[in-house]
XYZ file of C-alpha atoms in Angstrom:
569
model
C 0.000 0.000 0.000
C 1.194 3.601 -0.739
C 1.360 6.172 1.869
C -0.114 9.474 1.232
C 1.152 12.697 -0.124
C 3.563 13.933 2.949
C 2.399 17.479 2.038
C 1.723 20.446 4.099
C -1.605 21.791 1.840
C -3.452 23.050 4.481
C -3.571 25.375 7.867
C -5.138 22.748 9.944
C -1.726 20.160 8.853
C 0.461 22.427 10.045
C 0.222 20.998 13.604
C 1.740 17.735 12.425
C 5.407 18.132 12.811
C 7.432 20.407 15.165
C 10.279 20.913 17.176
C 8.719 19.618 20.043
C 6.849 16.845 18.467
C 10.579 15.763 16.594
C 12.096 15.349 20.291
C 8.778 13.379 21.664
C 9.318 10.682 18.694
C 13.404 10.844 19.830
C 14.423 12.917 16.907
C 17.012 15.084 17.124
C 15.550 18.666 16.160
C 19.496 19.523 15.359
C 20.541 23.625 14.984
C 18.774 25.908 12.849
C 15.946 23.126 12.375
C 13.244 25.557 14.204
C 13.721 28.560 12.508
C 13.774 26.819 9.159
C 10.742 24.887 10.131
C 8.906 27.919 11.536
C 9.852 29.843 8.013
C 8.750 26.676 5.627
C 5.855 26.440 7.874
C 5.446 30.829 6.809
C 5.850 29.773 3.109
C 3.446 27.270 3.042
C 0.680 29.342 4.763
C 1.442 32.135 2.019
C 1.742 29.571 -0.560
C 4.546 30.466 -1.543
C 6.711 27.685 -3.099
C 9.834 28.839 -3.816
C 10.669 30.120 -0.181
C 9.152 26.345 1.048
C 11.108 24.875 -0.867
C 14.472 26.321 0.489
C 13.219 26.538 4.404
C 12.220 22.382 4.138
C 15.522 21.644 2.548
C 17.607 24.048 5.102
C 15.516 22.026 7.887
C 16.195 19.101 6.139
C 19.846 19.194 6.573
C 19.361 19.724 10.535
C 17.228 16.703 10.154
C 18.334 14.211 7.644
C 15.828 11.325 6.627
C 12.478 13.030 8.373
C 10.131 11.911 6.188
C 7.787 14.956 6.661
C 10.225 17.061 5.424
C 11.310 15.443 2.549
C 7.512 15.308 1.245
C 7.233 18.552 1.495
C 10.667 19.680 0.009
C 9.624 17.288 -2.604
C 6.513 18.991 -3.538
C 8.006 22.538 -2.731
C 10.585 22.115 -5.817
C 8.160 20.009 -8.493
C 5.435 23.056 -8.048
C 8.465 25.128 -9.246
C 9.037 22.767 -11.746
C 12.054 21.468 -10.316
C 11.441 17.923 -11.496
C 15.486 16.807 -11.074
C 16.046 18.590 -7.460
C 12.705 16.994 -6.703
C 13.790 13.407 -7.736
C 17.490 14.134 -5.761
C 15.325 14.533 -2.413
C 13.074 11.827 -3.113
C 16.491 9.598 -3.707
C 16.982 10.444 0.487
C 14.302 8.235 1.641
C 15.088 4.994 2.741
C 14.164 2.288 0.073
C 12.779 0.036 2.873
C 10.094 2.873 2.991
C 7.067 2.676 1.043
C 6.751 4.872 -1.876
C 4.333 7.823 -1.050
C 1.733 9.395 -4.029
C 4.293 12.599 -4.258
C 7.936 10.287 -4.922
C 5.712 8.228 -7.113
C 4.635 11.651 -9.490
C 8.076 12.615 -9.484
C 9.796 9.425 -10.665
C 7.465 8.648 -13.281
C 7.531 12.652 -14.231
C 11.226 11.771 -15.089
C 11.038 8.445 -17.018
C 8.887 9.928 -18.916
C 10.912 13.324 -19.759
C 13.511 10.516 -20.132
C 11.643 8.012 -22.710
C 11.888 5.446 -20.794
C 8.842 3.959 -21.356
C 9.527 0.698 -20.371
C 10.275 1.935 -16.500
C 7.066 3.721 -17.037
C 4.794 1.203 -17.738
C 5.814 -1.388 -15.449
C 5.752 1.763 -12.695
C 1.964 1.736 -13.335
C 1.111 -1.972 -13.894
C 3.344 -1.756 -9.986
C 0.875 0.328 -8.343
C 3.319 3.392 -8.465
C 1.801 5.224 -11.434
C 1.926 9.385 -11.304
C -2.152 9.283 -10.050
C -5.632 7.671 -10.912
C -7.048 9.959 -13.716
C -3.271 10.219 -15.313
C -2.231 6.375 -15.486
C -4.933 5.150 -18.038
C -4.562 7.634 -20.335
C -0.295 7.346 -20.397
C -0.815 3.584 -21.031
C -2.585 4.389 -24.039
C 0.581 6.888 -25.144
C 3.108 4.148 -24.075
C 1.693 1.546 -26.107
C 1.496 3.625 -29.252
C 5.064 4.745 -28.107
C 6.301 0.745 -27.638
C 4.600 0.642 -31.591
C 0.993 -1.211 -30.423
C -1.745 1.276 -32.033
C -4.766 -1.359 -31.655
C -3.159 -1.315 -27.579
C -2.901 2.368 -27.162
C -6.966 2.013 -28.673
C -8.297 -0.003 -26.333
C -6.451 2.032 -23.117
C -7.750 4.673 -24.652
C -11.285 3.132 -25.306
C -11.673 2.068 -22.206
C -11.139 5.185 -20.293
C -14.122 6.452 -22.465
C -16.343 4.428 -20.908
C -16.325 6.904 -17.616
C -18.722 9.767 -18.652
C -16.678 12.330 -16.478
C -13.416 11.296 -18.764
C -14.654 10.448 -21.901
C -13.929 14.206 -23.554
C -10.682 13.833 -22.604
C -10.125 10.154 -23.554
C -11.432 10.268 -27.213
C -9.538 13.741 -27.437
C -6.496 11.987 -27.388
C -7.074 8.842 -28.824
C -7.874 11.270 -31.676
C -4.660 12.871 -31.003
C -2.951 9.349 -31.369
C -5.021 9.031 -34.546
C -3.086 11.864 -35.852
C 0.136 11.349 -35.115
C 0.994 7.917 -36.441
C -0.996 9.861 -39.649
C -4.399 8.359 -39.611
C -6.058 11.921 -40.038
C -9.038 10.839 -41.741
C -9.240 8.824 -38.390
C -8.678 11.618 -36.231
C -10.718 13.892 -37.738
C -13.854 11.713 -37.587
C -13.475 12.194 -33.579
C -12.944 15.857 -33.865
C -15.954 16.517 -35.613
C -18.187 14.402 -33.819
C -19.402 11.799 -36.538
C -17.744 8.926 -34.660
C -18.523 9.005 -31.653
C -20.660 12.331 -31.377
C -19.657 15.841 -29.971
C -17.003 16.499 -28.048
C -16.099 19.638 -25.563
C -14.017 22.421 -27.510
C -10.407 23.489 -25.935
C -7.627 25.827 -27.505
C -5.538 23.091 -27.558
C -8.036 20.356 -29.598
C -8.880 23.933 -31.636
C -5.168 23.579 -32.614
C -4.837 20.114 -33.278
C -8.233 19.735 -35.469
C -7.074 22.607 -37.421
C -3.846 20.764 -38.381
C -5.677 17.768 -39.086
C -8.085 19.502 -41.739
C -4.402 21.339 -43.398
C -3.121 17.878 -43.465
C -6.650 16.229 -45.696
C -6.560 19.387 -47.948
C -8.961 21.305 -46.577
C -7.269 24.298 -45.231
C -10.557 26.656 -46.110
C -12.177 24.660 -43.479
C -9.399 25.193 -41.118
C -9.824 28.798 -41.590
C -12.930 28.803 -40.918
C -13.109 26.886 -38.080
C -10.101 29.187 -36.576
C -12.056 31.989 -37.917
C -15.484 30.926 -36.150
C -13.220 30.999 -32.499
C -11.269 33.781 -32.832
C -14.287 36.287 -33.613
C -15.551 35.645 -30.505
C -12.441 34.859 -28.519
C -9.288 36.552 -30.051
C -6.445 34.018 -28.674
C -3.393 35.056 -29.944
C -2.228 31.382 -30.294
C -5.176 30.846 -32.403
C -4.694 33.753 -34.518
C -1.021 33.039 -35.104
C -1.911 29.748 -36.347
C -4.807 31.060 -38.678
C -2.052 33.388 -40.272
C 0.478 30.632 -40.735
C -2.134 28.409 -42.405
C -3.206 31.329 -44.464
C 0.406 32.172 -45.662
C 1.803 28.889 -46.098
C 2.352 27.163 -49.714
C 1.684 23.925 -49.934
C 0.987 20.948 -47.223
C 3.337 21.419 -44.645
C 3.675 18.493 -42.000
C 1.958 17.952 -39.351
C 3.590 18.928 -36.000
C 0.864 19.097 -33.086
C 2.062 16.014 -31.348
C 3.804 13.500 -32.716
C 5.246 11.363 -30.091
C 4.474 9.368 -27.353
C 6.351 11.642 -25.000
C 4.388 14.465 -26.515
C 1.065 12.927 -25.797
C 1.810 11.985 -21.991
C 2.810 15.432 -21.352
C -0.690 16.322 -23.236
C -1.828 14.104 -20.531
C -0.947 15.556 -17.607
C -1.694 19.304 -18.992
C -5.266 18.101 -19.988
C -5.837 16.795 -16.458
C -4.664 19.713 -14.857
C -6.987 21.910 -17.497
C -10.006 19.663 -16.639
C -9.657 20.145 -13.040
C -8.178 23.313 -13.022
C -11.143 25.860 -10.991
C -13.198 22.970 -10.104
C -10.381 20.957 -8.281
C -11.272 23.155 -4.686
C -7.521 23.891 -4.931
C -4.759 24.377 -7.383
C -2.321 21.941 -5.659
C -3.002 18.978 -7.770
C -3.751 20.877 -11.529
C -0.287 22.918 -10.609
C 1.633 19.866 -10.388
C 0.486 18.423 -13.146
C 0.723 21.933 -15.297
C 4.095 21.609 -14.126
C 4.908 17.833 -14.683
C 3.285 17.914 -18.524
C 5.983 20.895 -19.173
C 9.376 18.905 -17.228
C 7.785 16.210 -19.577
C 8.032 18.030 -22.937
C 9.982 21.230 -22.302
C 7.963 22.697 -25.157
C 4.262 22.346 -23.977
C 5.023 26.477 -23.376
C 0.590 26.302 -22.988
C 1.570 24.114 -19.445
C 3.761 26.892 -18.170
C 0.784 29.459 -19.357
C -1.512 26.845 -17.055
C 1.264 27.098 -14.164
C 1.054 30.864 -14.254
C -3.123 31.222 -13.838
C -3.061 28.816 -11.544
C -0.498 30.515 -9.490
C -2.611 33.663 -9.916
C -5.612 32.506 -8.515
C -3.924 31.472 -5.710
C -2.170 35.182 -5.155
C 0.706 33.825 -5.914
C 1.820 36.808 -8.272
C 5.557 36.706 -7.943
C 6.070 33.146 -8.998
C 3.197 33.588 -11.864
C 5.089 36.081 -13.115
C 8.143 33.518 -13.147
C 6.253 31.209 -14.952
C 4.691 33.057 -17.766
C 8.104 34.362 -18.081
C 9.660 30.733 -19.089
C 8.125 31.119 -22.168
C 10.892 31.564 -24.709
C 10.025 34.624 -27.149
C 10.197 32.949 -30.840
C 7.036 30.903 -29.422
C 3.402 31.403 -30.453
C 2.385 31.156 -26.885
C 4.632 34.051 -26.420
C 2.441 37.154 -26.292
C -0.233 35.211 -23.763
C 2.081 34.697 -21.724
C 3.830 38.412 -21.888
C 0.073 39.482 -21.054
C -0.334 37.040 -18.636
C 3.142 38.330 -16.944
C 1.917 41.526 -16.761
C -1.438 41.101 -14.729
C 0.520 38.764 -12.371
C 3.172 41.870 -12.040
C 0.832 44.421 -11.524
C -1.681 42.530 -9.476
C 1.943 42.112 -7.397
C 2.209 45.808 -6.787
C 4.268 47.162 -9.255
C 1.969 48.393 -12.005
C 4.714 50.778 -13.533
C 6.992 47.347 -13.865
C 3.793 45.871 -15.710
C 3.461 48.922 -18.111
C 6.806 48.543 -18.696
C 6.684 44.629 -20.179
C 3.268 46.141 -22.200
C 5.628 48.658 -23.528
C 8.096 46.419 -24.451
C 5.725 43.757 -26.199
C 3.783 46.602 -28.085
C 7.248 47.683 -29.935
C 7.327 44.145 -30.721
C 4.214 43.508 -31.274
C 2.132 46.921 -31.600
C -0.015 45.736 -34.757
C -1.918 43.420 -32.014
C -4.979 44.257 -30.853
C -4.714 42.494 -27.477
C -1.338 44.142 -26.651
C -2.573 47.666 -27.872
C -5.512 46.717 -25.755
C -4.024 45.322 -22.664
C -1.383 48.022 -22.530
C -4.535 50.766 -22.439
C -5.772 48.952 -19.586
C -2.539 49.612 -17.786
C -2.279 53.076 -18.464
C -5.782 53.613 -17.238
C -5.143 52.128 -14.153
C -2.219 53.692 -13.476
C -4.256 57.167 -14.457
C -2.322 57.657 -17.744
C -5.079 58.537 -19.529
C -3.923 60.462 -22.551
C -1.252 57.439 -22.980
C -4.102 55.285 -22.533
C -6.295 56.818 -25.188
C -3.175 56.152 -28.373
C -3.230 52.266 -27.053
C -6.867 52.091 -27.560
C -6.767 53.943 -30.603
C -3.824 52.037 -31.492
C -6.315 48.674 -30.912
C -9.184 49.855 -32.908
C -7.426 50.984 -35.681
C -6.046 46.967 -35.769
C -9.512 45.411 -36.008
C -12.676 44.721 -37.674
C -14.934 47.842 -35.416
C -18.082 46.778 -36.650
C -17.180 43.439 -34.630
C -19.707 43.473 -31.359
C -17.049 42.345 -29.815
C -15.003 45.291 -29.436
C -17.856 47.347 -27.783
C -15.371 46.960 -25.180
C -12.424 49.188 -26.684
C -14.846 52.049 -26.850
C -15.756 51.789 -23.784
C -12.287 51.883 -22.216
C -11.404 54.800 -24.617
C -14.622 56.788 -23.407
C -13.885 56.907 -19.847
C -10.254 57.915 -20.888
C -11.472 60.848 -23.030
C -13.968 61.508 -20.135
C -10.925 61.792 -17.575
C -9.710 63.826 -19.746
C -12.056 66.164 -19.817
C -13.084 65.793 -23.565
C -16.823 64.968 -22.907
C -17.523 65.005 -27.068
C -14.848 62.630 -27.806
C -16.423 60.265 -24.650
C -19.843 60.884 -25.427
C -18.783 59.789 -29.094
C -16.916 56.343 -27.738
C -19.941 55.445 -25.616
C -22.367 55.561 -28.148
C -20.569 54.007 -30.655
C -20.333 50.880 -27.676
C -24.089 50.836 -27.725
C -23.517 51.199 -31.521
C -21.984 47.189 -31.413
C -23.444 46.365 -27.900
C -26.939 48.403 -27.508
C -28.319 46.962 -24.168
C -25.027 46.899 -22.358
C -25.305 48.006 -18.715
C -22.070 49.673 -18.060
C -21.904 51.642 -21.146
C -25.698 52.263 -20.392
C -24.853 53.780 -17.211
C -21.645 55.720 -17.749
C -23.444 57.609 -20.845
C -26.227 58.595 -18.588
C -24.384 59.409 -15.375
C -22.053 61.728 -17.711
C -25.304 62.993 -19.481
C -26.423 63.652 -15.558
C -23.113 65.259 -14.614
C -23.421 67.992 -17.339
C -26.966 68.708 -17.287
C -27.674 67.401 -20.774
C -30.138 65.394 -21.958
C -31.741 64.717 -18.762
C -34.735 62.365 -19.873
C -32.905 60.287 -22.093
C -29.958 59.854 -19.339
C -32.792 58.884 -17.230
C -34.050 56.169 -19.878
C -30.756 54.975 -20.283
C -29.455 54.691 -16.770
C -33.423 52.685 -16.284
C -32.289 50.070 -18.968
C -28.651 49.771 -16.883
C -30.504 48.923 -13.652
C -32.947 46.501 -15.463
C -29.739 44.415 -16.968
C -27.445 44.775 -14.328
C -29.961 45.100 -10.601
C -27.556 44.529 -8.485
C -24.767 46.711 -9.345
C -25.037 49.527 -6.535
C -22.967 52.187 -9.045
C -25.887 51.597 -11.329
C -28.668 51.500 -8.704
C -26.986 54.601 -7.243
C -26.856 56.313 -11.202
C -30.425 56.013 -10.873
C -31.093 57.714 -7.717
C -28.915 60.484 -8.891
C -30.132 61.276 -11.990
C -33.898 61.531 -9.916
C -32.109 63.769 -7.812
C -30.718 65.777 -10.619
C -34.311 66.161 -12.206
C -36.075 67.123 -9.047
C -37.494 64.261 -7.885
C -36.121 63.824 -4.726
C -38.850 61.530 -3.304
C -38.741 58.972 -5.831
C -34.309 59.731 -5.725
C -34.698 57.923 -1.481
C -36.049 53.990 -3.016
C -32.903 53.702 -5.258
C -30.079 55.933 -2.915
C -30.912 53.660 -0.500
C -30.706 50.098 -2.361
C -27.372 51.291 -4.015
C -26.163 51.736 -0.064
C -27.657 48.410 1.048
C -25.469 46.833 -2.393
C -22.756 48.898 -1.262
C -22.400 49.996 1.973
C -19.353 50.975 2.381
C -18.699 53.344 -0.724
C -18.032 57.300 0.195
C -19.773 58.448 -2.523
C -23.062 56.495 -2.814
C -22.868 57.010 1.029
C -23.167 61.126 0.241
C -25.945 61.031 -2.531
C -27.811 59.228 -0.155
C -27.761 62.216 2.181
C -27.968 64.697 -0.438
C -31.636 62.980 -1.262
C -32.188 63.086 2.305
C -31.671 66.653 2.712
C -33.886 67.152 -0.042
C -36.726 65.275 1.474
C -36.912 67.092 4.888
C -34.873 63.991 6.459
C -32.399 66.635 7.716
C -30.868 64.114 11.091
C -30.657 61.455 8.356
C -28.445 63.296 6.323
C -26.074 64.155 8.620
C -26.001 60.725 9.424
C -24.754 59.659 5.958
C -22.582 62.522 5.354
C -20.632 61.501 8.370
C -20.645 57.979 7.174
C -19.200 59.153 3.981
C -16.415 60.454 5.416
C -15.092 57.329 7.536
C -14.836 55.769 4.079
C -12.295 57.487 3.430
C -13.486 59.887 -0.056
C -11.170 61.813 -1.878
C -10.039 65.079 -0.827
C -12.217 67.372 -2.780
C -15.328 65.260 -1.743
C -14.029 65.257 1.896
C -14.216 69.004 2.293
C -17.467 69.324 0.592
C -18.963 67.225 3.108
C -17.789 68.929 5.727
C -19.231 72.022 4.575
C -21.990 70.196 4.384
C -22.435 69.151 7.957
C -21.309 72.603 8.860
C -23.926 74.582 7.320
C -26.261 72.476 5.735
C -26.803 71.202 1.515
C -28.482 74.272 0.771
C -26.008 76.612 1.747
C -23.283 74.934 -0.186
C -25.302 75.023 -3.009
C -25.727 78.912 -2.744
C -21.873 79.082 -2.441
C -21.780 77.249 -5.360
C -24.036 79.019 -7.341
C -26.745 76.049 -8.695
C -29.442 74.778 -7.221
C -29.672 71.362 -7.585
C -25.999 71.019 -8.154
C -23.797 68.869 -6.289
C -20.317 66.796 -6.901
């Protein structure tokens, strides 16, 4: 029987091993080994591999052989991708020892990488296979690897029969199709006539595409591309579409074409499968990482790696990972864009506008870096900059796409930070142009409409159709109330004000509009109440001393300072 996974995944294992626990079992906790401990223990909490990694190997050498610590060191270094370190450690424990889950991923991680697919199989036939949803699939690869097609079928076959697996079981026996050159084969699976429709990835996008240049039909590889990349612009996608589009003659096929190829396809579409339903990333990140120490050229496994690490705030080391992507790949711009939200959800946007920068002079005639790189410099209130990116991205693409309703968008609220209220008004309609009923745009034309006193009734109409699509936004809800305000109505301005508080309670400004309305109403206490409330949220400083005015001598005072009735921030 294997032992488990000697892994430190959770805040409630982290009582398992200690100093004082070492001595109790007549270990020797040795110098240095509770600090590093202590530290590891840190890491692990933060999830943060790299520094586990070297606290359980420092505490490793004060402890030699502790079992505990070499599962965890193990793991530490594979979710870095570390497959060799990894194996070194797992070459500590004492042979008379069971093999655990974790030394079992990593030695079959590196037969594999090495061929050896002899070791491999017998590894799994053993008991000591990488995992349960892997080791069916890679006996399918192996035997088309050891030269036993109608083998590799049946594994693959028989796998199929499990509802929850058969996508990714017919998938690749497809995929095996393919590469010993039975395309006709292979594309009978991908289009469903064989054994009916299958789930659509990027990757089988890729690999069905290849299949159709490879039976002459490269118009219907185009179009297929063309039918994905319309809706979804990968850049992967649309790298391929121009290489098939370009290319003279039939070149040869190159998706995967060997059995090592396909296990590491294994492992990546396990990981991709479990990915945000897996409860946790552990697993899928392992297995991102395995499929790439596999084939060092599944670059899409270290794309994996880096989301993965994302989700789990792990910015730093996504960063790392997207950045292992070597730049003469097709993957390369994803995972430059990729890099770039892990660095600047890391807290250091102006290090994140920086890679934009540099991938726009590489790569300026893309829409998604033009794009991407206008998100930074709106975030990082560039605005100006931010409007000749989006221009930049619009003047790359089809505009009467509804798709890029988005672009506007981004562009109007620059122009309207800038002051230019024609050139924003102009963006935002031209969004509702190619997206008509879409609540944000919806509700930042209105609001703006509201803000400059223009257009008051069809603000009002348009800020109505916001709330109905999007009811529980409390900026939309709050757009609403505000416009009612602006037109007078302060009555029918308290219903809305005080939903868009309830959705957001804690927002300075939604917080003052609702006393604003109040003070309209007679509900003078009430007011006060919310202004003060407005200001332990912490509003900008312009807002801040408005309220305070306000609670000093009262809305309609202000307003005569101001010169407007009616007019507030």
């Amino acid at each position: 029987m294997r032992r488990p996974l000697l892994i430190l995944s959770a805040v409630a294992a982290l009582g398992a091993f200690s100093p004082a626990t070492a001595q109790a079992q007549g270990q020797a906790p040795g110098q240095g080994l509770a600090g590093a401990y202590l530290a590891a223990r840190a890491a692990v909490m933060d999830g943060n591999h790299r520094a586990a990694a070297v606290y359980f190997e420092t505490a490793l050498a004060a402890d030699p052989g502790n079992a505990f610590l070499i599962g965890n060191a193990i793991f530490a270094n594979a979710a870095l991708g570390q497959w060799g370190r990894a194996e070194t450690i797992a070459d500590m424990i004492d042979p008379a020892e069971e093999s655990s889950d974790m030394v079992n991923l990593v030695r079959m991680v590196q037969r594999l990488a090495e061929n050896d697919l002899v070791a491999a199989r017998a590894a799994i036939e053993a008991g000591q296979g990488a995992g349960l949803f892997v080791d069916g699939l890679a006996l399918g690869w192996i035997a088309l690897g050891e030269g036993d097609m109608r083998r590799a079928t049946a594994a693959f076959q028989e796998i199929a029969r499990d509802d929850g697996l058969a996508d990714i079981a017919l998938t690749h026996l497809a995929l095996a199709r393919a590469a010993v050159g039975d395309f006709e084969g292979a594309d009978a699976i991908f289009s469903g006539d064989e054994f009916g429709a299958l789930s659509v990835t990027e990757r089988s996008l890729r690999a069905r595409a290849e299949v159709l240049v490879q039976l002459d039909r490269a118009d219907d590889a185009l179009e297929l591309l063309d039918f994905f990349t319309n809706s979804v612009p990968d850049p992967g996608l649309v790298a391929l579409r121009e290489r098939i589009a370009s290319q003279v003659g039939t070149p040869p096929y190159s998706f995967i074409t060997t059995a090592r190829e396909g296990l590491a396809e294994v492992f990546y579409s396990i990981a991709q499968a479990m990915g945000r339903d897996a409860g946790s990333t552990t697993l899928p990140l392992l297995y991102t990482r395995a499929a790439n120490g596999i084939d060092p050229a599944h670059t899409e496994a270290l794309i994996l790696a880096g989301q993965l690490l994302s989700e789990a705030q792990q910015y730093a080391l996504a960063a790392d990972a997207f950045a292992e992507v070597p730049g003469d790949d097709p993957q390369y711009v994803e995972a430059q864009l990729g890099r770039a939200d892990a660095i600047f959800d890391d807290g250091r946007p102006d290090d994140a506008v920086e890679v934009l920068r540099a991938l726009a002079a590489d790569h300026g005639g893309l829409a998604s870096v033009q794009a991407a790189l206008g998100d930074a410099y709106r975030r990082t209130d560039r605005c100006a900059d931010a409007v000749t990116a989006y221009t930049a991205a619009l003047d790359s693409v089809d505009i009467t796409q509804r798709r890029n309703w988005f672009l506007y968008f981004a562009r109007g609220i620059c122009h309207e930070a800038l002051d230019d209220f024609d050139a924003s008004e102009a963006d935002f309609r031209q969004a509702l142009v190619l997206n008509p009923e879409q609540p944000q745009v919806l509700n930042n034309l209105g609001y703006s409409l509201v803000e400059q006193r223009r257009n008051l009734d069809e603000a009002l109409s348009m800020i109505e159709r916001a709330v109905e699509g999007d009811p529980d936004s409390g900026y939309i809800v709050d757009s609403l109330g505000w416009v009612l305000y602006r037109l007078g109505r302060f009555e029918e301005a308290v219903a809305p004000m005080e939903r868009a508080v309830a959705l957001l309670p804690n927002d300075p400004i939604i917080n003052d509009h609702l006393g604003d309305v109040y003070w309209m109403v007679g509900r003078r206490r009430e007011a006060r109440f919310q202004w003060e409330r407005a200001l332990s949220f912490d509003p900008e400083d312009t807002d801040a001393l408005r309220i305070r005015r306000k609670l000093e001598i009262g809305l309609d005072a202000v307003l005569v300072e101001e010169g407007g009735v009616g007019e507030t921030q």
